[in-house]
Coordinates of C-alpha atoms in Angstrom, one line a residue:
Chain A
M1 CA 45.2 189.0 195.4
S2 CA 43.5 191.0 198.0
S3 CA 40.4 189.9 200.0
S4 CA 38.3 192.2 198.0
T5 CA 39.2 190.7 194.7
A6 CA 36.6 188.4 193.1
I7 CA 38.3 187.7 189.8
L8 CA 41.9 188.4 188.8
C9 CA 43.1 187.9 185.3
R10 CA 46.8 188.2 184.5
G11 CA 48.2 188.0 180.9
V12 CA 45.2 186.0 179.7
T13 CA 45.3 185.0 176.1
K14 CA 42.9 182.9 174.0
N15 CA 43.5 181.7 170.5
Y16 CA 40.9 179.9 168.4
G17 CA 42.0 177.6 165.5
R18 CA 45.5 176.8 164.5
G19 CA 48.1 177.8 161.9
A20 CA 46.9 180.2 159.2
S21 CA 43.3 180.2 160.5
E22 CA 44.4 181.1 164.1
V23 CA 42.4 183.9 165.6
R24 CA 43.7 185.7 168.7
A25 CA 40.6 186.6 170.6
L26 CA 42.3 187.7 173.8
R27 CA 45.8 189.3 173.7
G28 CA 47.0 189.4 177.3
I29 CA 44.2 190.6 179.5
D30 CA 45.0 192.0 182.9
L31 CA 41.8 192.7 184.8
E32 CA 40.6 192.7 188.4
V33 CA 37.0 192.4 189.3
R34 CA 36.3 193.4 192.9
L35 CA 33.7 192.1 195.3
G36 CA 30.6 194.3 195.5
E37 CA 31.0 195.9 192.2
L38 CA 29.1 195.8 188.9
L39 CA 31.6 195.7 186.1
M40 CA 30.6 196.2 182.5
L41 CA 32.6 194.9 179.6
I42 CA 31.9 196.9 176.5
G43 CA 33.4 197.1 173.1
P44 CA 32.7 196.4 169.4
S45 CA 31.6 193.0 168.1
G46 CA 34.4 190.5 168.0
C47 CA 36.6 192.4 170.4
G48 CA 36.7 189.4 172.9
K49 CA 34.1 190.4 175.5
T50 CA 32.2 187.1 175.4
T51 CA 35.4 185.1 175.3
L52 CA 36.7 186.9 178.4
I53 CA 33.5 186.3 180.5
S54 CA 33.6 182.7 179.3
V55 CA 37.1 182.4 180.7
M56 CA 36.2 184.3 183.9
A57 CA 33.1 182.1 184.4
G58 CA 35.2 178.9 184.0
I59 CA 33.4 177.6 180.9
L60 CA 36.3 178.2 178.5
D61 CA 40.0 177.4 178.9
Q62 CA 42.4 180.3 178.2
T63 CA 45.4 179.6 176.0
D64 CA 47.9 181.3 178.3
G65 CA 47.9 183.4 181.5
D66 CA 46.2 182.9 184.8
C67 CA 42.7 183.6 185.9
S68 CA 41.8 183.3 189.5
V69 CA 38.2 183.3 190.7
L70 CA 37.5 183.7 194.4
G71 CA 41.1 182.7 195.0
E72 CA 40.9 179.5 192.9
N73 CA 43.2 179.3 189.9
L74 CA 40.9 177.9 187.2
R75 CA 43.8 176.3 185.3
R76 CA 44.3 174.0 188.3
L77 CA 40.6 173.1 188.5
R78 CA 39.8 170.4 186.0
G79 CA 36.7 168.5 184.9
R80 CA 34.2 167.6 187.6
R81 CA 35.9 169.9 190.2
R82 CA 35.6 172.9 188.0
T83 CA 32.0 172.1 187.1
K84 CA 31.1 171.9 190.8
F85 CA 33.0 175.1 191.6
R86 CA 31.2 176.9 188.8
G87 CA 27.8 175.4 190.0
R88 CA 28.4 176.7 193.5
N89 CA 30.0 180.1 192.8
V90 CA 28.8 181.4 189.4
G91 CA 25.4 182.5 188.3
F92 CA 24.5 183.1 184.6
V93 CA 22.2 185.4 182.8
F94 CA 22.1 184.8 179.1
Q95 CA 21.1 187.0 176.2
Q96 CA 18.5 184.4 175.0
F97 CA 17.5 183.6 178.5
N98 CA 18.1 179.8 177.9
L99 CA 15.2 178.8 180.1
L100 CA 14.1 175.2 179.9
P101 CA 10.9 175.5 177.9
A102 CA 9.1 172.5 179.5
L103 CA 9.6 173.7 183.0
T104 CA 7.6 176.3 184.9
A105 CA 9.2 179.6 185.9
A106 CA 9.6 178.3 189.5
E107 CA 11.1 175.0 188.3
N108 CA 13.6 176.9 186.1
V109 CA 14.7 178.9 189.1
A110 CA 15.0 175.7 191.1
V111 CA 17.5 174.1 188.6
P112 CA 20.8 175.6 190.0
L113 CA 19.7 174.7 193.5
M114 CA 19.0 171.1 192.5
L115 CA 22.3 170.9 190.8
N116 CA 23.8 171.8 194.2
G117 CA 22.0 169.0 195.9
V118 CA 18.8 170.7 197.2
G119 CA 15.7 168.5 197.0
R120 CA 13.1 169.3 194.3
T121 CA 10.3 170.5 196.7
A122 CA 12.6 172.8 198.7
A123 CA 14.2 174.1 195.5
V124 CA 10.9 174.9 193.9
R125 CA 9.7 176.6 197.1
K126 CA 12.8 178.8 197.0
G127 CA 12.3 179.4 193.3
R128 CA 8.8 180.8 194.1
E129 CA 10.2 183.1 196.8
L130 CA 12.8 184.4 194.4
L131 CA 10.3 185.0 191.7
A132 CA 8.3 187.0 194.1
R133 CA 11.4 189.1 194.7
V134 CA 11.8 189.9 191.0
G135 CA 8.1 190.8 190.7
L136 CA 6.8 187.5 189.3
G137 CA 5.1 186.0 192.3
D138 CA 2.0 185.5 190.3
R139 CA 3.7 183.8 187.3
T140 CA 5.5 180.9 189.2
R141 CA 3.5 178.3 187.3
S142 CA 3.9 179.9 183.9
L143 CA 6.0 178.2 181.2
P144 CA 8.6 180.4 179.5
A145 CA 6.6 180.6 176.3
Q146 CA 3.8 182.2 178.3
L147 CA 6.0 185.0 179.5
S148 CA 7.2 188.2 177.8
G149 CA 10.9 188.7 177.1
G150 CA 11.3 191.0 180.1
Q151 CA 9.6 188.5 182.3
Q152 CA 11.7 185.7 181.0
Q153 CA 14.8 187.7 181.8
R154 CA 13.5 188.3 185.3
V155 CA 13.1 184.5 185.7
A156 CA 16.7 184.1 184.4
I157 CA 17.9 186.7 187.0
A158 CA 16.1 184.8 189.7
R159 CA 17.7 181.6 188.5
A160 CA 21.2 183.2 188.5
L161 CA 20.6 184.3 192.2
A162 CA 19.0 181.1 193.4
H163 CA 22.1 179.3 194.7
E164 CA 23.5 182.6 196.0
P165 CA 26.6 182.6 193.9
R166 CA 29.4 185.1 194.5
I167 CA 29.9 185.8 190.8
I168 CA 27.2 186.6 188.3
V169 CA 28.0 186.9 184.7
C170 CA 25.5 188.4 182.3
D171 CA 25.8 188.2 178.5
E172 CA 23.9 191.1 176.8
P173 CA 21.1 190.9 179.3
T174 CA 19.1 193.7 177.7
S175 CA 19.8 193.3 174.1
A176 CA 16.7 191.2 173.4
L177 CA 14.5 193.7 175.3
D178 CA 13.0 197.0 174.5
H179 CA 14.4 200.1 176.2
D180 CA 12.0 200.3 179.1
T181 CA 12.1 196.6 179.9
G182 CA 15.9 196.8 179.6
Q183 CA 16.1 199.6 182.2
Q184 CA 13.8 197.6 184.5
V185 CA 15.9 194.5 184.2
M186 CA 19.0 196.5 185.0
E187 CA 17.4 198.2 188.0
L188 CA 16.3 194.8 189.2
L189 CA 19.9 193.4 188.8
R190 CA 21.3 196.3 190.8
E191 CA 18.7 196.0 193.4
V192 CA 18.7 192.2 194.0
A193 CA 22.1 191.0 192.7
V194 CA 24.7 193.6 193.9
R195 CA 25.9 192.7 197.4
P196 CA 29.2 193.5 199.2
D197 CA 30.3 189.8 198.8
R198 CA 29.2 189.4 195.2
S199 CA 30.5 190.7 191.8
L200 CA 28.5 191.2 188.6
V201 CA 30.2 191.1 185.3
I202 CA 28.0 192.3 182.4
V203 CA 28.9 192.1 178.7
T204 CA 26.9 194.6 176.8
H205 CA 26.6 196.7 173.7
D206 CA 23.7 198.7 175.1
A207 CA 25.0 202.2 175.9
R208 CA 21.7 203.0 177.6
I209 CA 22.6 200.8 180.6
F210 CA 26.2 202.0 181.1
G211 CA 25.1 204.2 183.9
F212 CA 24.3 201.2 186.1
A213 CA 28.0 200.1 186.2
D214 CA 30.5 200.8 189.0
R215 CA 33.3 200.4 186.5
I216 CA 33.3 200.0 182.7
A217 CA 36.1 198.1 180.9
R218 CA 36.2 199.0 177.2
M219 CA 37.8 196.3 175.1
D220 CA 39.1 196.4 171.6
D221 CA 40.9 193.8 169.5
G222 CA 41.4 191.3 172.4
H223 CA 42.7 193.6 175.1
I224 CA 41.4 196.1 177.6
E225 CA 41.6 199.5 176.1
R226 CA 40.6 201.5 179.2
I227 CA 38.7 201.2 182.5
V228 CA 36.5 204.1 183.6
T229 CA 34.1 204.6 186.5
S230 CA 31.6 206.7 184.6
P231 CA 30.1 206.6 181.1
D232 CA 31.1 210.2 180.6
Q233 CA 34.7 209.3 180.8
L234 CA 34.3 207.1 177.8
R235 CA 33.9 210.3 175.7
T236 CA 37.3 211.6 176.5
P237 CA 40.1 210.3 174.3
V238 CA 42.6 207.8 175.6
S239 CA 45.6 209.6 176.8
Chain B
M1 CA 16.6 166.1 188.0
N2 CA 15.0 162.9 186.9
V3 CA 11.5 164.4 186.9
F4 CA 12.8 167.4 185.0
A5 CA 14.4 165.1 182.4
I6 CA 11.1 163.5 181.7
R7 CA 9.3 166.9 181.7
I8 CA 11.9 168.2 179.2
L9 CA 11.4 165.1 177.0
M10 CA 7.6 165.3 177.0
G11 CA 7.6 169.1 176.7
D12 CA 8.6 168.8 173.1
R13 CA 5.4 167.0 172.2
A14 CA 6.0 166.6 168.5
K15 CA 9.5 165.0 168.9
Y16 CA 8.4 162.9 171.8
I17 CA 5.5 161.5 169.7
G18 CA 7.9 161.0 166.8
I19 CA 10.4 159.0 168.9
V20 CA 7.6 156.9 170.4
I21 CA 6.1 156.3 167.0
G22 CA 9.5 155.1 165.7
L23 CA 9.9 152.7 168.6
T24 CA 6.3 151.6 168.5
F25 CA 6.6 150.8 164.8
A26 CA 9.9 148.9 165.4
A27 CA 8.5 146.9 168.3
L28 CA 5.2 146.2 166.3
L29 CA 7.0 145.1 163.2
M30 CA 9.6 143.0 165.0
T31 CA 7.1 141.3 167.3
Q32 CA 4.5 140.8 164.6
Q33 CA 7.0 139.3 162.1
M34 CA 8.6 137.1 164.7
S35 CA 5.2 135.9 165.9
I36 CA 4.1 135.1 162.4
F37 CA 7.4 133.2 161.8
V38 CA 6.9 131.3 165.1
G39 CA 3.3 130.6 164.2
L40 CA 4.3 129.3 160.8
M41 CA 7.0 127.1 162.3
S42 CA 4.6 125.8 164.9
R43 CA 2.2 124.8 162.1
T44 CA 4.9 122.6 160.6
F45 CA 4.7 120.3 163.6
G46 CA 1.1 120.9 164.4
F47 CA 0.2 117.3 163.5
I48 CA 2.8 116.0 166.0
T49 CA 1.4 118.2 168.7
D50 CA -2.1 116.9 168.0
T51 CA -1.0 113.3 168.2
S52 CA -0.1 113.7 171.8
L53 CA -0.5 110.3 173.4
P54 CA 2.4 108.4 172.0
Q55 CA 5.8 109.5 173.1
I56 CA 7.8 107.9 170.3
W57 CA 7.6 108.3 166.6
V58 CA 9.3 105.6 164.5
M59 CA 9.9 106.1 160.8
D60 CA 12.2 105.4 157.9
P61 CA 15.7 106.8 158.6
K62 CA 15.6 109.0 155.6
V63 CA 12.6 111.0 156.8
Q64 CA 13.5 114.7 157.3
F65 CA 10.2 116.2 158.6
I66 CA 6.6 115.2 159.3
D67 CA 5.3 115.6 155.8
D68 CA 8.3 113.8 154.3
V69 CA 6.7 110.4 154.4
K70 CA 8.8 107.4 153.3
P71 CA 6.6 104.4 153.8
M72 CA 7.8 101.3 155.5
Q73 CA 6.7 97.7 155.2
D74 CA 4.0 96.6 157.7
T75 CA 6.3 94.0 159.2
E76 CA 8.4 96.9 160.7
L77 CA 5.5 97.4 163.2
L78 CA 6.0 93.8 164.5
R79 CA 9.8 94.5 164.9
V80 CA 9.2 97.6 166.9
R81 CA 6.6 95.8 169.1
G82 CA 9.3 93.2 169.7
V83 CA 11.8 95.7 171.2
E84 CA 12.2 95.3 174.9
G85 CA 11.0 98.4 176.7
V86 CA 8.2 99.2 174.2
E87 CA 4.9 99.1 175.9
W88 CA 2.9 99.2 172.7
A89 CA 3.2 100.3 169.1
V90 CA 0.5 101.1 166.6
P91 CA 0.6 102.0 162.9
L92 CA -0.2 105.4 161.4
Y93 CA -0.9 106.2 157.8
K94 CA -0.4 109.7 156.6
G95 CA -0.7 110.6 152.9
L96 CA -2.0 113.1 150.5
L97 CA -5.1 111.8 148.7
K98 CA -7.5 113.5 146.2
A99 CA -11.0 114.1 147.4
R100 CA -13.7 114.6 144.8
L101 CA -16.3 117.1 145.9
S102 CA -20.0 117.1 145.0
N103 CA -19.5 119.7 142.3
G104 CA -16.9 117.5 140.6
A105 CA -13.9 119.5 141.7
F106 CA -10.9 117.8 143.3
Q107 CA -9.2 118.8 146.5
N108 CA -6.0 117.3 148.0
C109 CA -6.5 116.2 151.6
I110 CA -4.2 114.9 154.3
V111 CA -5.5 111.5 155.1
V112 CA -4.6 110.1 158.5
G113 CA -5.2 106.4 159.1
L114 CA -5.4 105.4 162.8
D115 CA -4.8 102.0 164.3
D116 CA -8.1 100.1 163.8
A117 CA -8.2 98.6 167.3
T118 CA -7.2 101.6 169.5
L119 CA -7.7 104.6 167.2
I120 CA -4.5 106.1 168.8
G121 CA -3.4 109.3 167.0
G122 CA -6.9 110.7 166.6
P123 CA -7.8 114.4 166.5
P124 CA -7.3 116.3 169.8
E125 CA -10.9 117.7 169.9
M126 CA -14.1 116.5 168.4
V127 CA -16.6 119.2 167.5
E128 CA -19.3 116.9 166.2
G129 CA -19.6 113.1 166.4
R130 CA -17.3 110.7 168.3
L131 CA -13.9 109.2 167.5
E132 CA -15.4 105.7 167.9
D133 CA -17.7 106.4 165.0
L134 CA -14.7 105.7 162.8
R135 CA -15.5 102.0 163.3
R136 CA -18.6 102.4 161.2
A137 CA -18.3 101.4 157.5
E138 CA -16.8 104.0 155.1
S139 CA -16.5 106.5 157.9
V140 CA -14.2 109.5 158.0
I141 CA -13.8 112.5 160.4
V142 CA -13.0 115.8 158.7
D143 CA -11.3 118.8 160.3
E144 CA -13.5 121.8 161.0
V145 CA -11.6 124.3 158.8
G146 CA -11.6 121.9 155.9
A147 CA -15.3 121.1 156.3
N148 CA -16.2 124.8 156.3
G149 CA -13.7 125.7 153.6
K150 CA -12.0 123.6 151.0
L151 CA -14.3 120.6 151.4
A152 CA -17.5 122.7 151.7
K153 CA -20.4 121.8 149.4
P154 CA -21.5 124.2 146.6
P155 CA -24.0 126.9 147.5
A156 CA -27.6 125.9 147.5
V157 CA -28.5 128.9 145.3
P158 CA -26.2 130.4 142.7
G159 CA -24.1 133.2 144.2
G160 CA -24.8 132.0 147.8
K161 CA -22.4 130.8 150.5
P162 CA -20.8 127.4 150.2
Q163 CA -22.4 124.9 152.7
P164 CA -20.1 123.3 155.3
L165 CA -19.6 119.6 155.1
R166 CA -21.8 118.0 157.9
V167 CA -22.0 114.6 159.6
G168 CA -23.8 112.3 157.2
D169 CA -22.4 113.9 154.0
T170 CA -20.4 111.9 151.7
L171 CA -17.3 112.5 149.6
E172 CA -15.1 110.5 147.3
L173 CA -11.5 109.8 148.4
N174 CA -9.5 108.4 145.5
D175 CA -12.7 106.9 144.0
H176 CA -13.8 105.4 147.3
R177 CA -17.0 106.5 149.0
A178 CA -16.5 108.0 152.4
V179 CA -19.1 109.1 154.9
V180 CA -18.5 111.9 157.3
V181 CA -19.2 110.7 160.9
G182 CA -17.5 113.6 162.8
I183 CA -16.0 117.0 162.6
A184 CA -12.8 117.6 164.5
R185 CA -10.8 120.6 165.6
V186 CA -7.1 120.2 164.7
S187 CA -4.0 122.5 164.6
R188 CA -3.6 124.3 161.3
T189 CA -1.3 122.5 159.0
F190 CA 1.6 124.2 157.2
Q191 CA 0.1 123.4 153.8
S192 CA -3.4 124.3 154.9
Q193 CA -4.9 121.1 153.4
P194 CA -8.0 119.6 154.9
V195 CA -7.3 116.8 157.3
V196 CA -9.4 113.6 157.0
Y197 CA -9.1 110.9 159.8
T198 CA -10.1 107.3 159.2
T199 CA -8.8 103.9 160.2
Y200 CA -5.5 102.5 159.1
S201 CA -7.0 99.7 157.1
R202 CA -9.5 102.1 155.4
A203 CA -6.8 104.7 154.7
T204 CA -4.6 102.1 153.1
A205 CA -7.6 100.9 151.0
F206 CA -8.2 104.5 149.9
A207 CA -4.5 105.0 149.0
P208 CA -3.1 103.9 145.7
R209 CA -1.7 100.4 145.9
E210 CA 1.9 100.3 146.9
R211 CA 4.1 97.7 148.5
K212 CA 4.8 99.9 151.4
L213 CA 2.1 101.9 153.1
L214 CA 3.1 102.3 156.7
S215 CA 4.0 105.9 157.2
F216 CA 4.8 106.0 161.0
I217 CA 4.8 103.8 164.0
L218 CA 3.6 105.4 167.2
A219 CA 5.1 103.8 170.3
Q220 CA 5.0 104.1 174.0
P221 CA 7.8 103.2 176.4
A222 CA 7.2 100.6 179.1
P223 CA 6.7 101.9 182.6
G224 CA 10.0 102.8 184.2
I225 CA 11.7 103.4 180.8
S226 CA 12.2 106.9 179.5
A227 CA 11.1 107.8 176.0
D228 CA 14.8 108.6 175.1
E229 CA 16.0 105.2 176.2
A230 CA 13.1 103.4 174.4
A231 CA 13.8 105.4 171.2
E232 CA 17.5 104.5 171.4
R233 CA 16.6 100.8 171.8
I234 CA 14.3 100.9 168.8
R235 CA 17.0 102.6 166.7
T236 CA 19.6 100.0 167.7
R237 CA 17.4 96.9 167.3
T238 CA 15.5 97.9 164.1
G239 CA 17.7 100.3 162.2
L240 CA 14.7 102.6 161.9
A241 CA 14.7 106.2 163.0
A242 CA 13.0 106.8 166.3
Y243 CA 12.4 110.1 167.9
T244 CA 10.6 111.4 171.0
A245 CA 7.8 113.8 170.1
P246 CA 9.9 117.0 171.0
E247 CA 12.9 115.6 168.9
F248 CA 10.6 115.0 165.9
K249 CA 9.2 118.5 166.2
W250 CA 12.7 120.0 166.3
L251 CA 13.7 117.8 163.3
T252 CA 10.7 119.2 161.4
V253 CA 11.4 122.8 162.3
T254 CA 15.1 122.4 161.6
Y255 CA 14.3 121.2 158.1
F256 CA 12.1 124.2 157.4
L257 CA 14.7 126.6 158.8
K258 CA 17.5 125.0 156.8
Y259 CA 15.8 124.3 153.5
T260 CA 13.2 127.0 153.0
G261 CA 13.6 130.7 152.6
I262 CA 11.2 131.4 155.4
P263 CA 13.7 132.4 158.1
I264 CA 15.5 134.7 155.7
N265 CA 12.3 136.4 154.6
F266 CA 11.0 137.0 158.1
G267 CA 14.5 137.8 159.2
I268 CA 14.7 140.6 156.6
S269 CA 11.3 142.0 157.7
T270 CA 12.4 141.9 161.4
L271 CA 15.7 143.5 160.5
L272 CA 13.9 146.1 158.5
G273 CA 11.7 146.9 161.5
F274 CA 14.9 147.2 163.6
I275 CA 16.6 149.5 161.1
V276 CA 13.6 151.7 160.4
G277 CA 13.0 152.0 164.2
T278 CA 16.6 152.9 164.8
V279 CA 16.7 155.5 162.0
I280 CA 13.4 157.1 163.0
A281 CA 13.9 157.0 166.7
G282 CA 17.6 157.7 166.6
Q283 CA 17.3 160.6 164.2
T284 CA 14.4 162.2 166.1
F285 CA 16.1 161.7 169.5
Y286 CA 19.3 163.2 168.1
N287 CA 17.2 166.2 166.7
F288 CA 15.6 166.5 170.1
T289 CA 19.0 166.8 171.7
L290 CA 20.2 169.2 169.0
D291 CA 17.1 171.4 169.6
N292 CA 17.9 171.5 173.3
I293 CA 21.6 171.9 172.9
R294 CA 21.7 175.4 174.3
Q295 CA 19.7 174.2 177.2
F296 CA 22.2 171.4 177.8
G297 CA 25.0 174.0 177.4
A298 CA 23.2 176.2 180.0
L299 CA 22.9 173.3 182.4
K300 CA 26.6 172.5 181.9
A301 CA 27.5 176.1 182.6
M302 CA 25.3 176.1 185.7
G303 CA 27.2 173.1 187.1
A304 CA 25.5 170.0 185.6
T305 CA 28.2 167.3 185.3
N306 CA 28.5 165.1 182.2
L307 CA 27.4 162.2 184.3
L308 CA 24.2 163.9 185.3
L309 CA 23.4 164.9 181.8
L310 CA 24.1 161.4 180.6
R311 CA 21.8 160.0 183.2
M312 CA 19.1 162.4 182.1
I313 CA 19.5 161.4 178.4
L314 CA 19.5 157.7 179.4
L315 CA 16.4 158.2 181.4
Q316 CA 14.7 159.9 178.6
A317 CA 15.7 157.1 176.2
T318 CA 14.4 154.5 178.7
V319 CA 11.1 156.2 179.1
V320 CA 10.5 156.5 175.3
G321 CA 11.7 152.9 175.0
F322 CA 9.2 151.6 177.5
V323 CA 6.3 153.6 176.0
G324 CA 7.2 152.6 172.4
Y325 CA 7.8 149.0 173.3
G326 CA 4.5 148.8 175.3
L327 CA 2.5 150.4 172.5
G328 CA 4.2 148.2 169.8
V329 CA 3.8 145.0 171.6
G330 CA 0.2 145.9 172.5
A331 CA -0.6 146.6 168.9
A332 CA 1.1 143.3 167.9
T333 CA -1.0 141.5 170.4
L334 CA -4.1 143.2 169.2
F335 CA -3.2 142.2 165.7
G336 CA -2.6 138.6 166.8
S337 CA -5.9 138.3 168.6
T338 CA -7.7 139.6 165.6
A339 CA -5.7 137.4 163.2
G340 CA -6.2 134.4 165.5
R341 CA -9.5 133.8 163.8
S342 CA -8.1 133.9 160.3
E343 CA -5.7 131.9 158.2
L344 CA -2.7 133.9 159.4
A345 CA -0.2 132.1 161.6
F346 CA 0.5 134.1 164.7
L347 CA 2.0 132.8 167.8
L348 CA 3.3 135.2 170.4
L349 CA 5.8 133.6 172.7
P350 CA 7.4 135.1 175.8
Q351 CA 10.7 134.7 174.2
T352 CA 9.6 136.9 171.3
L353 CA 8.6 139.6 173.8
V354 CA 12.1 139.3 175.3
V355 CA 13.8 139.6 171.9
S356 CA 11.7 142.6 170.9
A357 CA 12.5 144.2 174.3
L358 CA 16.2 143.7 173.8
A359 CA 16.0 145.1 170.2
V360 CA 14.1 148.2 171.4
G361 CA 16.7 148.5 174.2
V362 CA 19.5 148.4 171.6
I363 CA 17.7 151.1 169.5
C364 CA 17.3 153.3 172.5
T365 CA 20.9 152.8 173.6
L366 CA 22.1 153.6 170.1
S367 CA 19.9 156.7 170.0
A368 CA 21.0 157.8 173.4
V369 CA 24.7 157.2 172.7
V370 CA 24.7 159.5 169.6
S371 CA 23.0 162.2 171.7
M372 CA 25.3 161.6 174.7
W373 CA 28.3 162.0 172.4
K374 CA 27.1 165.4 171.4
V375 CA 26.4 166.5 174.9
V376 CA 29.6 165.2 176.4
F377 CA 31.8 167.1 174.0
L378 CA 29.6 170.2 174.2
E379 CA 31.5 173.3 175.3
P380 CA 29.3 175.1 177.9
A381 CA 30.6 178.3 176.3
V382 CA 28.1 177.5 173.5
V383 CA 25.5 179.4 175.6
F384 CA 27.3 182.7 174.9
K385 CA 27.4 182.2 171.1

């Protein structure tokens, strides 16, 4: 694994269920995600995209194969150690935002910091700074219900960045947003999240945002069908 | 994260209030029912409490509780007085006699006959008149509640309020004229009958003629001898039953616990409060967890350990437990202070508060455990579904 590799998957399989009801969600995935890149995982519903980022983010165990994240083989990290590793190194942006409804925007952003041992006051202060970076400096005290979808996603992005993780995984970050807001969110992600020592993996159906990717991995039926560097290349048939 | 745990709990106002109401209801019902039970039980030995001076009660060995009077011969008093270690011993009559009211109606009364010479065993508090007035001819002292209630005179005008029995009024006790010389305040009795105090000789004259009329002997140990030791000596020398006041209270309570359905009835009510509280609070708390399951999943994904989430849930359960318990016990106390002026028996003991607190603690723990179970086995990958 080279020093520029953030995530390396080799022969990763994932089966759900057993016997006759067994579903093979991943059928031997080989994929490398490099530091500093924004990789999009695309493909039809049920092709295994979400399962793959779950494995790469360390929140789901693969059935077989190896997946190394920042040089750590996730199979060897169990329980509390894996949770701590994830808490330090992985940031999440969810389709439905998953903000805590009772907490203000700044407090929501503070949560990952507090999970990493930062005190509440300092964490909330940092949360306010990050919200200013994503253009929500005037909404730090707002509850999620008082924010629009786009604003909530900005809060979620700030939250994913709060503890400065080296991997950020995003699950359909624009699917709950209208076109313009989706574009703004992606611009923001590129602007504030992409760094030479960080990787972004985005699962999406939204073809309008493919242009923001450095590489696009198209999945089908549990395996990577092809990896391209430009959306235009997706139009050419697989050789 | 503790502050956030509480904010999350209170953020869902409807569920928070639902859980607190469940716990409040449980704490209220349990505390109230247990207090009424304790109040009722304390009424069973109210007469012993009122008769506070003598430390030893002597009676027929077959007596099972304070109202279970099995009269003895008067000569037993002399035998008890003869026991070494007994400072003094006086007779006490206690019986149920019919009082005829001025409107011709009859009312059963508890008639207590005190030693003519010392008047030991008299009411604890005089509201009107003096205890010594019992030395006057045909005199009786009536308890305040009885005088204002069951022994009250008919209204002066039709449809008016009954007139309380006053000093100077007369009534008939078993066809004997009795003059009220005082009004006393006594503990409520279990049967809620009016209590009429008079002298021993007059009480036995009021009572139907029987060979044995001595209900109890009240005795005091000599200086330097404990009540237990003196009671033991009386038992040994006379063959009678002799108890210290606390022992006699316990004997009385034990009888009611053993031979009446009171504990079962109140136990069922208390258990019902516990079950209803558990169901309401547990179900609402579990729903609260289910509603927040994606948030718990997100927290897990972001690096929250199971231990941290369990701590948060436990803290939430503790907070609702304290609030619900406080409100429930507060409401029960309010109820008790209001009911204190009525017929209702209500006695809130510190032990009752402890039992209620433990029960609410169990409800909260059960509710939290069900939620914890869900969260511990929650796959963080749920956030992507």
